[in-house]
Short mmCIF file of C-alpha atoms and ligand atoms in Angstrom, two decimals:
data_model
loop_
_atom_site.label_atom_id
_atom_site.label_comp_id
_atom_site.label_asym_id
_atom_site.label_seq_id
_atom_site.Cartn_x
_atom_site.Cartn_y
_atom_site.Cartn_z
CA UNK A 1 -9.07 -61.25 58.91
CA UNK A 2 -7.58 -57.84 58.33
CA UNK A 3 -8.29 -55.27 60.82
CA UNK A 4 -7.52 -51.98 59.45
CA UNK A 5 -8.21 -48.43 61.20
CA UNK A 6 -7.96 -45.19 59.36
CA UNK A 7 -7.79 -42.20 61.18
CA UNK A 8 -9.55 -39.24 58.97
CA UNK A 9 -13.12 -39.61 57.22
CA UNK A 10 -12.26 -37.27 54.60
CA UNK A 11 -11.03 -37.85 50.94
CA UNK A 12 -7.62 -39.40 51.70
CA UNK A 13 -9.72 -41.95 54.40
CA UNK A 14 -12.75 -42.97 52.25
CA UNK A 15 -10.70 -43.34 49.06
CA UNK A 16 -8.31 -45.52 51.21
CA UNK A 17 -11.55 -47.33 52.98
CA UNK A 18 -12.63 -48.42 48.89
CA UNK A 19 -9.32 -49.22 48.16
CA UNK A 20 -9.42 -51.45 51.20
CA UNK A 21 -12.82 -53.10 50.45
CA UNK A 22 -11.69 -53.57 46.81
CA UNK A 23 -8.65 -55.45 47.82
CA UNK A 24 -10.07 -57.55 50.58
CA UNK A 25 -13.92 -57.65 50.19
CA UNK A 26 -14.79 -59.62 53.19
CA UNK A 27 -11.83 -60.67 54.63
CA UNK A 28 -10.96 -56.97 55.96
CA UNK A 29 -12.73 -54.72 58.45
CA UNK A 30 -12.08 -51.43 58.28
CA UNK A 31 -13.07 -48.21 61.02
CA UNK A 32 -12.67 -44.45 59.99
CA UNK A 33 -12.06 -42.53 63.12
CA UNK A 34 -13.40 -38.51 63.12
CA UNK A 35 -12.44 -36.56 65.97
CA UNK A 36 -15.91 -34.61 64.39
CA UNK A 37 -19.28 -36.54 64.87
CA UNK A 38 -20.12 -35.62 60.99
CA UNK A 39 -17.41 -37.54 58.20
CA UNK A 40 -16.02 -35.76 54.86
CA UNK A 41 -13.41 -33.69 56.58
CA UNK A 42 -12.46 -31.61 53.72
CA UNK A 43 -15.19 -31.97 51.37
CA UNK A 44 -17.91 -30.75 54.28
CA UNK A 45 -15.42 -28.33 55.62
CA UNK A 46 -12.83 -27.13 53.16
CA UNK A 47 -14.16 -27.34 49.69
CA UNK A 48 -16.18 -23.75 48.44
CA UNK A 49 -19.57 -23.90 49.76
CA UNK A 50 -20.42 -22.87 46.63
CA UNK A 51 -18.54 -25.77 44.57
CA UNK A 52 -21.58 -27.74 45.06
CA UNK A 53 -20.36 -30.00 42.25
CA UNK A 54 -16.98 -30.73 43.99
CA UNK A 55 -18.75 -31.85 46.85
CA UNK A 56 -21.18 -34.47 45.27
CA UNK A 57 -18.39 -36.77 45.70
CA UNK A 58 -19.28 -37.54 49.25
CA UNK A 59 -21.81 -39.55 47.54
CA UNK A 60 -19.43 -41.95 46.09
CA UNK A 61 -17.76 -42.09 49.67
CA UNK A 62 -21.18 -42.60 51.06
CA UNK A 63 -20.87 -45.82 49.29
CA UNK A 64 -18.15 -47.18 50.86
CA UNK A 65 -19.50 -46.21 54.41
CA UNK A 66 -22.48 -48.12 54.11
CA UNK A 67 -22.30 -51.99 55.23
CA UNK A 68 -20.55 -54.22 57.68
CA UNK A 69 -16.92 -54.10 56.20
CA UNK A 70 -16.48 -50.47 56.71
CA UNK A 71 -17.63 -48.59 59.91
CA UNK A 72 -17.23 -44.46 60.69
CA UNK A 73 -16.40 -43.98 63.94
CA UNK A 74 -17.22 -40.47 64.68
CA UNK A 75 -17.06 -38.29 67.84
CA UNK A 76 -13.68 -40.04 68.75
CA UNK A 77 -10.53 -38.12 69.17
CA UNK A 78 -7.46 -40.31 68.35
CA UNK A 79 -4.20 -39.06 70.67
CA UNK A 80 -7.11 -38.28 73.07
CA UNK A 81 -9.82 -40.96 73.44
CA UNK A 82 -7.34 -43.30 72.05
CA UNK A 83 -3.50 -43.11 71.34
CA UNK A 84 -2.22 -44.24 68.24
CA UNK A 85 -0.09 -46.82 70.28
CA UNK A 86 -3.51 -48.30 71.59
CA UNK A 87 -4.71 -48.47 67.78
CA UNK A 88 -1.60 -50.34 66.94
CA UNK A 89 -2.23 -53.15 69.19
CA UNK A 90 -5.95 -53.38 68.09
CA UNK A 91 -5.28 -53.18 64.34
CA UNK A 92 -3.38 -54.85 61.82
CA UNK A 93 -2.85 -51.54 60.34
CA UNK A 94 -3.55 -48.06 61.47
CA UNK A 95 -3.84 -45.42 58.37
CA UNK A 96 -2.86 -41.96 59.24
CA UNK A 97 -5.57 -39.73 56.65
CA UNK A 98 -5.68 -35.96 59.01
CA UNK A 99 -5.23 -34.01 56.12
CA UNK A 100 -3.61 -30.43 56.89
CA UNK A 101 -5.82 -28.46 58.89
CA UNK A 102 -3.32 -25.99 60.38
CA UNK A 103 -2.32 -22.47 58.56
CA UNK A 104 1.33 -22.31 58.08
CA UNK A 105 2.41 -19.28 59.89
CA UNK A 106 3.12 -16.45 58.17
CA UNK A 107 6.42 -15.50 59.13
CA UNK A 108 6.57 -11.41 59.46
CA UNK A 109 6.20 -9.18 62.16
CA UNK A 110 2.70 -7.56 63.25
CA UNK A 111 0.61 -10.95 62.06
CA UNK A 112 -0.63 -11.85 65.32
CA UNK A 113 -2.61 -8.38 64.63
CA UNK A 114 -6.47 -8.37 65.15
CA UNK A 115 -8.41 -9.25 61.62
CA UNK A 116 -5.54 -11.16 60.62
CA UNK A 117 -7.01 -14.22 60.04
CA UNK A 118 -5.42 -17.75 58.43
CA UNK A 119 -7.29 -19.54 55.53
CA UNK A 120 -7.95 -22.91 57.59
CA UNK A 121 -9.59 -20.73 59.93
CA UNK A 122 -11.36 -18.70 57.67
CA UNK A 123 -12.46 -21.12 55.37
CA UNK A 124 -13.83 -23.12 58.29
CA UNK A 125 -15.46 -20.23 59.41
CA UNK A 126 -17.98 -20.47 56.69
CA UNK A 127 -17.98 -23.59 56.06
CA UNK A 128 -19.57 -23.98 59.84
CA UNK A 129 -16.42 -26.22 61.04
CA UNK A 130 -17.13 -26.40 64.75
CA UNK A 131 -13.36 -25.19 65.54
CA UNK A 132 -13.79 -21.86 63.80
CA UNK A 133 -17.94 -21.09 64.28
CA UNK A 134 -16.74 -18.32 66.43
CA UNK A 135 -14.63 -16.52 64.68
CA UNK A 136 -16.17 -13.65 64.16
CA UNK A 137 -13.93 -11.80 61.16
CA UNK A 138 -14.88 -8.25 60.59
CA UNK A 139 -15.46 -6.71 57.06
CA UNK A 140 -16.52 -3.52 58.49
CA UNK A 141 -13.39 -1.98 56.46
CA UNK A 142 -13.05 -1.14 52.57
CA UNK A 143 -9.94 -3.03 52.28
CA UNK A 144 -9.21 -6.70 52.18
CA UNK A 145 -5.56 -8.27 51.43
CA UNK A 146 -6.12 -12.02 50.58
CA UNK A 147 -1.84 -13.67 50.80
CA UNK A 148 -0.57 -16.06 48.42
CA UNK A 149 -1.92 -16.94 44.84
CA UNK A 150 -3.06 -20.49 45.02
CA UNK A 151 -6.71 -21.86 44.57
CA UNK A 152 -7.66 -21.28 48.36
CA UNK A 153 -6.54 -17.63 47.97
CA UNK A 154 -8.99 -17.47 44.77
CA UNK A 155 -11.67 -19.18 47.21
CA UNK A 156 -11.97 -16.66 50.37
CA UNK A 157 -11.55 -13.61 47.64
CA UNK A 158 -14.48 -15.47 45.49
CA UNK A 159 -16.52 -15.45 48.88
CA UNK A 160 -15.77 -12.07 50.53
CA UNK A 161 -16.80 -10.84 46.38
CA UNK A 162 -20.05 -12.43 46.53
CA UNK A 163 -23.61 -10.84 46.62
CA UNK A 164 -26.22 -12.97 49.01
CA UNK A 165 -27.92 -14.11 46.00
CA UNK A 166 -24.51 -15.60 44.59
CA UNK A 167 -25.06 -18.09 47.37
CA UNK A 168 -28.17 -19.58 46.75
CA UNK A 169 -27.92 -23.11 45.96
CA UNK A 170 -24.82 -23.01 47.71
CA UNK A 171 -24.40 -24.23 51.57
CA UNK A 172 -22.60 -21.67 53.40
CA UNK A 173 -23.45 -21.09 56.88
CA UNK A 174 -26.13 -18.71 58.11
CA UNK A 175 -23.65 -16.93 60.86
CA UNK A 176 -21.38 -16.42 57.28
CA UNK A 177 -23.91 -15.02 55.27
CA UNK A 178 -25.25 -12.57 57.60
CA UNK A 179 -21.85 -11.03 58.38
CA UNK A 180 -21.26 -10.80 54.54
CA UNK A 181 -23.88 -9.22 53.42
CA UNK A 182 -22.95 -6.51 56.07
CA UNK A 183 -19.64 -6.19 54.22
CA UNK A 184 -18.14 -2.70 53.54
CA UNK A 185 -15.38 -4.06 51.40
CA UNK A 186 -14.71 -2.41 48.36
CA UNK A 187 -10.97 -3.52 47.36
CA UNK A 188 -9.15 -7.07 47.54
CA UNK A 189 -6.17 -7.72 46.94
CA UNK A 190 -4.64 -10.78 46.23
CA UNK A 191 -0.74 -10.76 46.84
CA UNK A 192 1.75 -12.73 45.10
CA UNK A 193 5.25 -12.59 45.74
CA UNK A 194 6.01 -14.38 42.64
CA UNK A 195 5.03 -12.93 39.01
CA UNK A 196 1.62 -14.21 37.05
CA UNK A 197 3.83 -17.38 35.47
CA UNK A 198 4.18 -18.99 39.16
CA UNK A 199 0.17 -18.46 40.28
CA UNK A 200 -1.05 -21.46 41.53
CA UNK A 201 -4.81 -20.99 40.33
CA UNK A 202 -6.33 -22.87 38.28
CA UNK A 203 -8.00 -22.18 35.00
CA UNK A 204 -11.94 -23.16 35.80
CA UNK A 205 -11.29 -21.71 39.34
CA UNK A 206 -9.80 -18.21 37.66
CA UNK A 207 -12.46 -18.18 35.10
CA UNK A 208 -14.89 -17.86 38.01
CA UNK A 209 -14.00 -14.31 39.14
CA UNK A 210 -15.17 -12.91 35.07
CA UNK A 211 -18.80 -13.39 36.39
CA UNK A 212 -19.02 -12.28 39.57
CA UNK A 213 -22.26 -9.68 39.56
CA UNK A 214 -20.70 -6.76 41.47
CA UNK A 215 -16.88 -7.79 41.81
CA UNK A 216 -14.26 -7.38 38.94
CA UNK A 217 -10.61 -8.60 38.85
CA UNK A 218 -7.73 -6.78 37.69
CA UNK A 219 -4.60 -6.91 36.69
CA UNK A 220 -2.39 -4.45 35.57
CA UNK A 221 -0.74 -5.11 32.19
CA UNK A 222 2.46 -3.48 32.66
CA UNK A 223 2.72 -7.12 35.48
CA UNK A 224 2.62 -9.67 32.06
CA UNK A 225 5.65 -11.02 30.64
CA UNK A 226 6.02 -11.08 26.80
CA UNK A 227 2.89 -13.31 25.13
CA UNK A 228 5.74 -15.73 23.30
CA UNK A 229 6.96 -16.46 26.94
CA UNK A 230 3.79 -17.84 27.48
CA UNK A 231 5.08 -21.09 25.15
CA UNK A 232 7.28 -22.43 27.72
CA UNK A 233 3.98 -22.91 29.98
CA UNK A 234 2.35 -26.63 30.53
CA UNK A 235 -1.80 -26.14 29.17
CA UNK A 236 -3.06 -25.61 32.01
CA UNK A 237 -1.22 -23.00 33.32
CA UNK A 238 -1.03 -21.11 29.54
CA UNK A 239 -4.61 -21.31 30.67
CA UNK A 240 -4.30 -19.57 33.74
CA UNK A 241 -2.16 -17.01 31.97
CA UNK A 242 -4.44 -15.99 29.58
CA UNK A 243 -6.57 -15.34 31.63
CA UNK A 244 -5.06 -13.13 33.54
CA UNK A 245 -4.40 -11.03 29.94
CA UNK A 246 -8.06 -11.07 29.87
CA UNK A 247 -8.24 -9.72 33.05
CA UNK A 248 -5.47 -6.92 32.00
CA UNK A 249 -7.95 -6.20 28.94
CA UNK A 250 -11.19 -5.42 30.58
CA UNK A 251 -12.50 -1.80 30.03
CA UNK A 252 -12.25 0.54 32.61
CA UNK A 253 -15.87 0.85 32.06
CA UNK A 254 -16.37 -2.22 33.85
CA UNK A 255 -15.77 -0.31 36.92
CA UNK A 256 -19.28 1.54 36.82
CA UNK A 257 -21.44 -1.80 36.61
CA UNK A 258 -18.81 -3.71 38.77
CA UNK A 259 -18.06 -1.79 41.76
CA UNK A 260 -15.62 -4.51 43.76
CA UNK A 261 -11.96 -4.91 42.43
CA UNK A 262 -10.10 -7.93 43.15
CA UNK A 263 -6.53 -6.86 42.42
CA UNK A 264 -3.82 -8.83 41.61
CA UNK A 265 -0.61 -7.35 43.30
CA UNK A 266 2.13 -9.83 41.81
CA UNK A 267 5.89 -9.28 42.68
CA UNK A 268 5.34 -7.95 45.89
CA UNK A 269 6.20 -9.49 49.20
CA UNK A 270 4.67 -9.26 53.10
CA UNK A 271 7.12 -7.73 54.94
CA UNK A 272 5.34 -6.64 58.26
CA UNK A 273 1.35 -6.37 59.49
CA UNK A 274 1.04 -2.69 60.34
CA UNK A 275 -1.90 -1.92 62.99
CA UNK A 276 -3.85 0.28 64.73
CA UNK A 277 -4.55 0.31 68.37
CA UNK A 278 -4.21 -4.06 67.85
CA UNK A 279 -6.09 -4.32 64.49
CA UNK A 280 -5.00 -4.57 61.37
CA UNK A 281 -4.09 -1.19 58.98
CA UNK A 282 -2.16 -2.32 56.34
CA UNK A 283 1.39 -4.30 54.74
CA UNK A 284 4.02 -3.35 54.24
CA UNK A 285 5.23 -4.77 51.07
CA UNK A 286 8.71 -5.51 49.41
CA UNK A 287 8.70 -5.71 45.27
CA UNK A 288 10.15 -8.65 43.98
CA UNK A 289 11.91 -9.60 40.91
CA UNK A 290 12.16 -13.52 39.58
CA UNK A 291 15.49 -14.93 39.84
CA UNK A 292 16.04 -18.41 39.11
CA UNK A 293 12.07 -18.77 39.69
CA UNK A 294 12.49 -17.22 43.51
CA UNK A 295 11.37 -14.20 44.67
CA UNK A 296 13.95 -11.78 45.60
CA UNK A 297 13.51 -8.49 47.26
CA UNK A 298 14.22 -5.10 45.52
CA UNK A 299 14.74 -2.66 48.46
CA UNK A 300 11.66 -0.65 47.41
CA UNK A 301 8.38 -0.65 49.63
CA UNK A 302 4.95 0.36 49.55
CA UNK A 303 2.04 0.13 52.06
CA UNK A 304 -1.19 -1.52 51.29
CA UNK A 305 -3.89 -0.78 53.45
CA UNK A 306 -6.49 -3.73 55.04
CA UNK A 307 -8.53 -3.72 57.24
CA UNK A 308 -8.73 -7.72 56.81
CA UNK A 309 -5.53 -9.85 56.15
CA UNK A 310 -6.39 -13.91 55.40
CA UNK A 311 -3.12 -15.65 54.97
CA UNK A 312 -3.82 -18.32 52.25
CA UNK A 313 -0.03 -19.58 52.13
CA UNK A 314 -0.46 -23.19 52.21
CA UNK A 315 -0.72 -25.78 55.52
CA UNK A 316 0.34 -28.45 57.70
CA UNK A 317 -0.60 -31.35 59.14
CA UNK A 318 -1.46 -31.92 62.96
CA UNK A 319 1.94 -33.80 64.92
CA UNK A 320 0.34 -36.27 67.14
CA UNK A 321 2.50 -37.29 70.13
CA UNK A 322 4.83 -40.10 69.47
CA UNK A 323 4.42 -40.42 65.49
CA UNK A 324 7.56 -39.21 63.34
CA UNK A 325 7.15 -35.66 62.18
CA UNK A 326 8.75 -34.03 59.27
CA UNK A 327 9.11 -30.63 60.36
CA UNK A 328 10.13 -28.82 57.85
CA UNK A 329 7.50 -30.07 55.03
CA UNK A 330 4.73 -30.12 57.77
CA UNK A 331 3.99 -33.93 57.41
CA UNK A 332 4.29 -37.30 58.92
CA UNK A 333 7.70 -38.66 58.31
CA UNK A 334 6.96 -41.65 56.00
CA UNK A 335 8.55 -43.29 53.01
CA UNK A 336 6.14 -44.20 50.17
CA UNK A 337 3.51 -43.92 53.10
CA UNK A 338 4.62 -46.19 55.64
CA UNK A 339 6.07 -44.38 58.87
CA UNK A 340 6.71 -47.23 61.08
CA UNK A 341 5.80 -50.92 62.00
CA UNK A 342 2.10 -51.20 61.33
CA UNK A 343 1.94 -47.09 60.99
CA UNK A 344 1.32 -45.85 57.50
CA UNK A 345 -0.37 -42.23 56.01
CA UNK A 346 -1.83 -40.92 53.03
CA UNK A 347 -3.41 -38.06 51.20
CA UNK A 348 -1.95 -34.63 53.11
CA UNK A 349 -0.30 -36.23 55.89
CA UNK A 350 1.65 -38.02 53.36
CA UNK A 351 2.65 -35.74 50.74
CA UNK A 352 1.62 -31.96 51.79
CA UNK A 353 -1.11 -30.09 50.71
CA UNK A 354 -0.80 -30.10 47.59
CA UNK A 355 -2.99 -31.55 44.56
CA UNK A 356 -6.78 -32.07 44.21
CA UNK A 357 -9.52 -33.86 45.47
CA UNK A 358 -8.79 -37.00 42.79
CA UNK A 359 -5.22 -36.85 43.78
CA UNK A 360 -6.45 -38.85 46.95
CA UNK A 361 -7.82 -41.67 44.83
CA UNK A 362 -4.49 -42.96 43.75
CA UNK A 363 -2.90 -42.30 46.90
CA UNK A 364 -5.46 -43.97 48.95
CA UNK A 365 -4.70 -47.37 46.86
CA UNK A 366 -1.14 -46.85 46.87
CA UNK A 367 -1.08 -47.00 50.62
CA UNK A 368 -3.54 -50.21 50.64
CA UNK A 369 -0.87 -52.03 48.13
CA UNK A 370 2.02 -51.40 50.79
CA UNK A 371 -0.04 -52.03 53.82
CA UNK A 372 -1.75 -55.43 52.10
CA UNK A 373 2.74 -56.41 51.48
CA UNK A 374 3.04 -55.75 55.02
CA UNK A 375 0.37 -57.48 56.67
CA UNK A 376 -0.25 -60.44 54.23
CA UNK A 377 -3.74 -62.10 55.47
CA UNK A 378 -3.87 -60.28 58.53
CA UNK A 379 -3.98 -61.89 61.95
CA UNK A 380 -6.25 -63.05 65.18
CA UNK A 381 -5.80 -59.36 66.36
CA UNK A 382 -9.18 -57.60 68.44
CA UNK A 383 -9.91 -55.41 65.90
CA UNK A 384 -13.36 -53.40 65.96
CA UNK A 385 -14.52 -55.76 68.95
CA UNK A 386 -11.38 -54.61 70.72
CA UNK A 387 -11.81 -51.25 69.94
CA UNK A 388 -16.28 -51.44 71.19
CA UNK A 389 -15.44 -53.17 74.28
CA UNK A 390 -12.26 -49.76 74.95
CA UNK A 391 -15.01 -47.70 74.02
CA UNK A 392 -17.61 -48.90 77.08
CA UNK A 393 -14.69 -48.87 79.37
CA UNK A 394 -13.71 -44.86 78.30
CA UNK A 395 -17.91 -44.29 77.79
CA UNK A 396 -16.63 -42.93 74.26
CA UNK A 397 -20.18 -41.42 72.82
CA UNK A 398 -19.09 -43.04 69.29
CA UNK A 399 -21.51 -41.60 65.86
CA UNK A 400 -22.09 -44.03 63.61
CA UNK A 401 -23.03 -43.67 59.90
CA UNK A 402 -26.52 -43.99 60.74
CA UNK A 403 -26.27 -41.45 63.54
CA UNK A 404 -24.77 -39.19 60.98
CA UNK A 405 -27.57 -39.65 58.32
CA UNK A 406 -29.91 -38.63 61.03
CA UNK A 407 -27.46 -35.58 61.19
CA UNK A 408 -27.42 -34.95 57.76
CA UNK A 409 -31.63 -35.34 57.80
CA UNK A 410 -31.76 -32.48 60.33
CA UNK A 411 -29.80 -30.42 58.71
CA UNK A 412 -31.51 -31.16 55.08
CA UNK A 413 -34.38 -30.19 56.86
CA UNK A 414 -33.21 -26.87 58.04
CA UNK A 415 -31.99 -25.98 55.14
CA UNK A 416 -32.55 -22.41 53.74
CA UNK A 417 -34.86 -22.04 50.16
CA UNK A 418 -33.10 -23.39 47.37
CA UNK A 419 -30.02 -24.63 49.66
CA UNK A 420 -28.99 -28.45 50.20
CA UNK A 421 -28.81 -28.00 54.10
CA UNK A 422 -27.92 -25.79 56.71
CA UNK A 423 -24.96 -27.01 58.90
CA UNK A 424 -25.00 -27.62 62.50
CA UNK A 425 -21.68 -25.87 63.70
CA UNK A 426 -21.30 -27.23 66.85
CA UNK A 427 -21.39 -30.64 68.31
CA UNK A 428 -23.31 -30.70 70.77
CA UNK A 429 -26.43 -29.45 68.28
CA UNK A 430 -25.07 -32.49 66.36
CA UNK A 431 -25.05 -35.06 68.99
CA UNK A 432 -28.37 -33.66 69.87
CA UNK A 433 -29.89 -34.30 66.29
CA UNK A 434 -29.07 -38.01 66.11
CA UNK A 435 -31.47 -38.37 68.61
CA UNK A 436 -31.61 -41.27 71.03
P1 NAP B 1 -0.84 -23.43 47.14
O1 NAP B 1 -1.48 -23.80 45.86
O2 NAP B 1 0.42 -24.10 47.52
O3 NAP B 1 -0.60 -21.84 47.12
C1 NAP B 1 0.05 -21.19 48.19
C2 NAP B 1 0.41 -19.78 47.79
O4 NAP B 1 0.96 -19.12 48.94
C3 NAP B 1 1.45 -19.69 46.67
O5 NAP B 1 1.09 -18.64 45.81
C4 NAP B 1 2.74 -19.32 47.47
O6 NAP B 1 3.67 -18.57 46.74
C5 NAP B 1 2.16 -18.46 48.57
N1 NAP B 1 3.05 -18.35 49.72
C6 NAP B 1 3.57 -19.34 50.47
N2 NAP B 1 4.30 -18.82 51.47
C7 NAP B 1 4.26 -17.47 51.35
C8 NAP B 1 4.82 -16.39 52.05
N3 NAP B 1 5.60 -16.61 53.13
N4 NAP B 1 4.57 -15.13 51.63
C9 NAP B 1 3.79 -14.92 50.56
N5 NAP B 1 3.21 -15.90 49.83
C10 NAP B 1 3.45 -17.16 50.21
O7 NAP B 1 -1.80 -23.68 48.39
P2 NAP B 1 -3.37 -23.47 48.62
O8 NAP B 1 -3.91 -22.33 47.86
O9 NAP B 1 -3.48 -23.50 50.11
O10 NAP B 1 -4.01 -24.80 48.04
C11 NAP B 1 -3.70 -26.08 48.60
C12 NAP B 1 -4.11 -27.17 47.61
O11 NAP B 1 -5.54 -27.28 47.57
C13 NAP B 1 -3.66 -26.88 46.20
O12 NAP B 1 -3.27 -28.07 45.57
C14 NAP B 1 -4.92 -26.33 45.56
O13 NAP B 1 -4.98 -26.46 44.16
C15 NAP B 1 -5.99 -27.17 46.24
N6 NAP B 1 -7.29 -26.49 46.17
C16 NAP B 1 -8.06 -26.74 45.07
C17 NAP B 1 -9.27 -26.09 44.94
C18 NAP B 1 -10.10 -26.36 43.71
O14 NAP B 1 -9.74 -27.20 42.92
N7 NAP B 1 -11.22 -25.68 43.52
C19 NAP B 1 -9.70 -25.17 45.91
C20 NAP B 1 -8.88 -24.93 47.00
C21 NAP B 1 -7.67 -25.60 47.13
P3 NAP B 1 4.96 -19.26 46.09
O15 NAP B 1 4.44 -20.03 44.92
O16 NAP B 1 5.84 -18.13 45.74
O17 NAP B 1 5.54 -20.16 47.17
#
């Protein structure tokens, strides 16, 4: 028997849980830890509440939860309840799959400013992620500065642009919805401090912001290289591209029946958070020009002013005490996934945050080809038993996938008109819904 614990219930864990089952079938058991009592990391907690399609895939990860061969194990904090050194001697294999839930730090003076507010923290704020319920972000201002030019950056400046009824059918959090439609924002900007041939956005995400009912983008034209340069572009970023010339064609016009701008600010790089009596005023911002494809600073500067900064510049994952760290590309140390004897990751603790959803998939059985080398038919180790009988000892209140569907019935029945469910955001109102 193979005994096989992933730590993670998100993409990265269930895609690596089906790999597991398809390699194995019954001659593998396998248990996906959550610190959180609910699974789908990401896809309940990061993905746009109001990418309802993206999300659907928990379905297809439903499928590998339910049965005997794979278990969650929710409510149960590894490096807490359990140390990873306690997994290892329980399981054959322990699969690292945490993801990157921590903002990198923007590196520039004034940040830790009131208002100033990282993406992981502010995406989890409405997405109801327990962590981040509490936040409490103000849009009383007119002025919001969204950092960096990747999807995520596209996300919170999608949300902060949206009307109430832009959310139905979506499932963002009451607490979220109530402070936005108190929102006095008028401007966003996004910053880049690259020009519009190194965005990171996507084509189907930018695409979004041309039918938003009250928010416009824009982007001046003066920012666009040459149309021919556009050649040298893979498709999907020539994509991108044009539409950002589509953006830099709209008519002014479209200011009267579109009162919102999102603004793209490209070339121009956070120097310093400027505030006012602790809360955010404004940036200070360097222009750039592209050298070699890196930004470089011109000398001149401008202020911006925000009254809300989110930082949307990428993340890291989570050290845990005794497993290999790579500092500098905030990940686990690993080679092709394996970090150490009978230690392996995948998904965002492998590789960074980087790549979709789907990127997981191949990943996940990547990961299950090396550990199935390594471990050959497995051995007469405890396993799940092992880990039940810890559990009693410790008095670990462990969810199950049952528990959870109760969860997920509760908050189904909650839900708002026309939404799919209305999350709990903290844990004990989701302990307390799985009943006895
Ligand atoms: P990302 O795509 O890596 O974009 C990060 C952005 O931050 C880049 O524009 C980067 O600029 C900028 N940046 C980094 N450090 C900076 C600094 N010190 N000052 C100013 N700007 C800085 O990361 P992400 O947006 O967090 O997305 C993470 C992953 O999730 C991506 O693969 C993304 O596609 C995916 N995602 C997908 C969806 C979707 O498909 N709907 C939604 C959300 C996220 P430089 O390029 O100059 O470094």
């Amino acid at each position: 028997m193979r005994h096989i614990a992933i730590v993670g219930s998100g993409p990265a864990g269930y895609y690596t849980a089906e790999a597991a089952v398809k390699k194995w079938g019954e001659d593998a058991r396998i248990d996906v830890f959550d610190k959180l009592p609910v699974p789908f990391g990401l896809i309940r907690t990061g993905v746009a509440p109001d990418h309802q399609s993206i999300k659907a895939v928990a379905r297809r990860y439903e499928k590998t939860a339910i049965g005997d061969t794979v278990r969650f194990v929710g409510n149960v904090a590894v490096g807490e309840d359990i140390t990873i050194a306690e997994l290892g001697e329980l399981y054959d294999a322990v699969v690292l799959a945490t993801g990157a839930p921590v903002d990198r730090a923007l590196p520039i003076a004034g940040a830790e400013a009131d208002n100033v507010i990282g993406s992981a923290a502010f995406v989890g704020w409405y997405n109801g992620h327990p962590e981040f319920a509490a936040l409490g972000p103000q849009l009383s201002g007119k002025h919001a500065v969204v950092i960096g030019m990747g999807n995520v950056a596209l996300d919170v400046a999608r949300i902060l642009a949206k009307t109430a009824s832009e959310f139905a059918g979506s499932d963002i959090v009451t607490h979220a919805l109530d402070t936005l439609r108190t929102s006095s924002i008028e401007t966003i900007t996004i910053l880049g401090r690259r020009g519009p041939h190194q965005i990171m956005m996507t084509p189907k995400e930018l695409g979004e912001l041309l039918h938003l009912e009250r928010a416009r983008p824009r982007v001046d034209e003066a920012d666009l290289p040459p149309v021919d340069d556009d050649a040298v572009l893979e498709p999907g970023q020539r994509k991108s591209v044009t539409l950002l010339r589509e953006f830099a064609a709209l008519p002014a016009e479209a200011a009267e029946e579109k009162p919102l701008t999102i603004a793209f600010d490209f070339y121009a790089s956070p120097q310093a958070i400027l505030s006012d009596d602790g809360k955010v005023a404004g940036v200070e911002v360097e222009r750039t020009t592209i050298e070699a494809g890196r930004a470089v600073g011109t000398g001149e500067t401008y202020r911006l002013p925000a009254d809300l900064v989110v930082t949307c510049i990428g993340y890291q994952t989570s050290p845990i005490p005794g497993v290999p760290f790579d500092e500098r590309a905030g990940r686990f140390a690993n080679d092709e996934g394996r970090i150490g004897p009978g230690l392996y990751c995948v998904g965002w603790a492998k590789r960074g945050p980087s790549g979709t959803i789907g990127t997981n998939r191949p990943d996940g059985y990547a990961v299950i080809d090396v550990v199935d080398a390594d471990i050959g038919a497995g051995s007469d180790r405890a396993g799940r038993d092992g880990f039940d009988q810890l559990a009693r000892e410790r008095e670990l209140d462990v969810v199950t996938f049952r528990d959870w569907q109760k969860i997920e019935e509760a908050e189904i029945a909650a839900a708002r008109a026309g939404a799919p469910r209305e999350k709990f955001v903290d844990i004990a109102s989701m302990i307390a819904a799985r009943g006895e």
